[in-house]
Amino acid sequence: MAFEPALTQALEELFTKERHVCSFQKGAYLFQEGEPANDIFWIRSGKVQVGKIGPDGRELTIRVSKKKNMLIEMTLFEEDTVYIMNAKALEYGEAWTVSRRALEKLLSSTPEWMISWLRYTQADHVRTQSKLRDLVLNGKKGVVYSTLIRMGNTFGKQTEEGLFLNISLTNQEMANLCGTSREVVNRLLAQLKKEGIIKMRRNQITLCDIDYLKREIHCENCPIDICQID
């Protein structure tokens, strides 16, 4: 989800000026829940899984962030704050960082930027609500189907076979993203593959009939910036 143009430009200038580079390997944590939240991350390459780990050790993936996404998993304008999520790299990449204080100073300097920031956070809240709606109203099948649709909107590239998802996830990582078990994901993906709705090669998926998925969950055709996974 993008910021409004004026704020986007201001943020890019801030990150370019500071230019603190953070490289990360697949499986590495950029930060973990509960650590002091000192830095904001702007992804320049690679993909990063943002989520939480429950008391039983089970992972829940909230979203997958990609190039040009920012990781701001904290409460701003607090004296002391911690990261409220984990950020784990799904592949090798690089991010630029600036301090939390620098972002707070930037937003405080111009009322229009603060208003833009509030619009961004409100839209992010709506996206989270829509994911919870899919899980509560449509059950396990619905949340898997809606996750595939969101992945298509975020990572999809049109090919002759259908919408190719330019991201490689294991079924366990997919299950974490759906908030369900790997067995459920295995069963539903196998059924979709059998019916020709999707094609699978290793850990990559092509959506051959995304309209079928939308019909099955009674898709409300939310705006594209709401129906995404990043």
XYZ file of C-alpha atoms in Angstrom, residues 18-222:
205
model
C 20.279 8.983 5.877
C 21.139 6.006 3.624
C 21.809 3.408 6.299
C 21.974 0.092 4.455
C 20.848 -3.186 6.021
C 21.496 -6.380 4.028
C 19.754 -9.590 5.073
C 19.924 -13.288 4.228
C 16.968 -15.650 3.788
C 15.641 -16.684 7.192
C 17.253 -13.775 9.054
C 15.195 -11.485 11.284
C 15.305 -7.755 10.605
C 13.721 -7.315 14.028
C 11.664 -9.353 16.487
C 8.594 -8.694 18.581
C 9.407 -7.053 21.914
C 12.745 -5.540 20.872
C 13.203 -1.767 21.301
C 11.782 -0.127 18.169
C 14.475 2.266 17.031
C 14.436 2.011 13.229
C 12.072 2.151 10.257
C 12.928 -0.141 7.321
C 12.359 0.637 3.628
C 12.771 -2.501 1.521
C 14.917 -2.037 -1.589
C 14.999 -5.686 -2.702
C 13.825 -9.082 -1.500
C 10.660 -10.099 0.356
C 10.009 -9.997 4.095
C 7.401 -11.899 6.108
C 5.758 -9.808 8.847
C 3.910 -11.673 11.579
C 3.693 -12.980 15.122
C 4.470 -16.188 16.987
C 1.848 -17.505 19.407
C 2.508 -18.929 22.878
C 2.399 -22.430 21.367
C 5.103 -21.527 18.837
C 2.691 -21.314 15.929
C 3.467 -18.643 13.335
C 0.864 -16.245 11.945
C 1.907 -14.209 8.910
C 0.159 -10.849 8.691
C 1.582 -9.889 5.317
C 4.505 -10.304 2.927
C 6.295 -7.049 2.185
C 8.270 -6.406 -0.991
C 10.330 -3.709 -2.729
C 9.283 -0.135 -1.844
C 7.253 -1.286 1.194
C 8.106 0.181 4.602
C 8.206 -1.762 7.851
C 6.821 0.452 10.606
C 5.718 -2.151 13.148
C 5.543 0.102 16.203
C 3.588 2.828 17.921
C 4.895 6.262 16.977
C 5.139 9.287 19.270
C 5.690 7.196 22.397
C 8.644 7.769 24.717
C 9.576 4.087 24.698
C 8.153 1.620 22.226
C 8.874 -1.895 20.995
C 8.286 -3.753 17.757
C 4.852 -5.412 17.784
C 5.672 -7.878 14.988
C 8.502 -10.067 13.723
C 10.072 -9.360 10.333
C 11.774 -12.394 8.762
C 13.393 -12.449 5.322
C 11.919 -14.886 2.793
C 14.833 -14.279 0.442
C 18.083 -12.340 0.243
C 17.596 -8.585 0.054
C 18.462 -5.107 1.224
C 16.703 -2.367 3.158
C 17.478 1.220 4.043
C 16.795 2.405 7.583
C 16.115 5.667 9.384
C 15.498 6.243 13.064
C 11.977 6.303 14.481
C 12.684 9.796 15.811
C 13.542 11.040 12.310
C 10.181 9.844 10.973
C 8.310 11.407 13.891
C 10.104 14.709 13.309
C 9.257 14.593 9.591
C 5.546 13.949 10.200
C 5.354 16.635 12.892
C 6.903 19.259 10.627
C 4.013 19.462 8.136
C 0.295 19.068 8.957
C -0.470 17.773 5.433
C 2.020 14.932 5.891
C 0.508 14.026 9.255
C -2.958 13.900 7.682
C -1.580 11.729 4.879
C -0.074 9.424 7.490
C -3.430 9.119 9.280
C -5.121 8.214 5.987
C -2.487 5.545 5.414
C -2.937 3.992 8.855
C -6.743 4.053 8.487
C -6.522 2.282 5.118
C -4.180 -0.297 6.666
C -6.764 -0.884 9.407
C -9.448 -1.507 6.762
C -7.185 -4.050 5.060
C -6.704 -5.908 8.328
C -10.453 -5.901 8.943
C -11.089 -7.351 5.487
C -8.697 -10.250 6.198
C -10.454 -10.993 9.486
C -13.807 -10.861 7.669
C -12.610 -13.495 5.184
C -11.529 -15.799 8.003
C -14.649 -15.382 10.151
C -17.299 -15.428 7.408
C -15.792 -17.895 4.936
C -13.881 -20.314 7.147
C -10.703 -22.136 6.188
C -11.634 -22.573 2.534
C -12.511 -18.898 2.223
C -9.329 -17.641 3.837
C -7.154 -19.804 1.546
C -9.047 -18.666 -1.554
C -8.974 -15.001 -0.511
C -5.252 -15.261 0.239
C -4.638 -16.581 -3.279
C -6.639 -13.649 -4.693
C -4.652 -11.151 -2.603
C -1.387 -12.761 -3.691
C -2.535 -12.426 -7.310
C -3.227 -8.722 -6.806
C 0.159 -8.217 -5.147
C 2.587 -10.536 -6.940
C 0.634 -11.615 -10.047
C 2.086 -11.482 -13.562
C -0.211 -12.287 -16.469
C 0.914 -15.226 -18.616
C -0.738 -17.450 -21.229
C -1.608 -19.971 -18.499
C -3.062 -17.406 -16.129
C -1.884 -15.138 -13.319
C 1.566 -16.301 -12.218
C 2.386 -15.545 -8.568
C 5.933 -14.233 -8.550
C 6.694 -15.451 -5.049
C 7.855 -18.824 -3.780
C 6.156 -20.040 -0.591
C 6.118 -23.482 0.989
C 2.722 -24.847 2.000
C 3.677 -24.206 5.626
C 4.451 -20.553 4.848
C 1.152 -20.359 2.979
C -0.603 -21.837 6.012
C 1.017 -19.229 8.272
C -0.289 -16.542 5.941
C -3.801 -18.012 6.079
C -3.819 -18.622 9.828
C -4.594 -22.308 9.334
C -2.782 -25.659 9.224
C -0.493 -26.992 6.489
C -2.813 -29.998 6.090
C -5.739 -27.726 5.215
C -3.642 -25.821 2.673
C -2.323 -29.078 1.168
C -5.847 -30.433 0.727
C -7.363 -27.263 -0.748
C -4.486 -26.584 -3.138
C -4.530 -30.207 -4.311
C -8.271 -29.951 -5.012
C -7.854 -26.667 -6.914
C -5.035 -28.198 -8.935
C -7.151 -31.263 -9.746
C -9.988 -29.041 -10.986
C -7.631 -26.934 -13.124
C -8.226 -23.758 -11.128
C -4.507 -23.435 -10.365
C -1.249 -24.897 -11.607
C 1.663 -25.619 -9.292
C 5.362 -26.063 -10.020
C 7.428 -26.625 -6.900
C 6.476 -23.787 -4.557
C 5.074 -21.458 -7.214
C 1.441 -21.096 -8.234
C -0.397 -19.887 -11.327
C -4.025 -18.850 -10.934
C -5.743 -20.197 -14.060
C -9.255 -19.145 -13.013
C -9.200 -16.355 -10.435
C -12.886 -15.626 -11.149
C -13.763 -19.070 -9.749
C -12.028 -18.196 -6.474
C -13.903 -14.883 -6.310
C -17.263 -16.533 -6.907
C -16.628 -19.153 -4.228
C -16.042 -16.531 -1.517
C -18.675 -14.076 -2.815
C -15.946 -11.511 -3.494
C -17.032 -7.922 -2.790
C -14.529 -6.541 -5.331
C -12.735 -4.345 -2.817
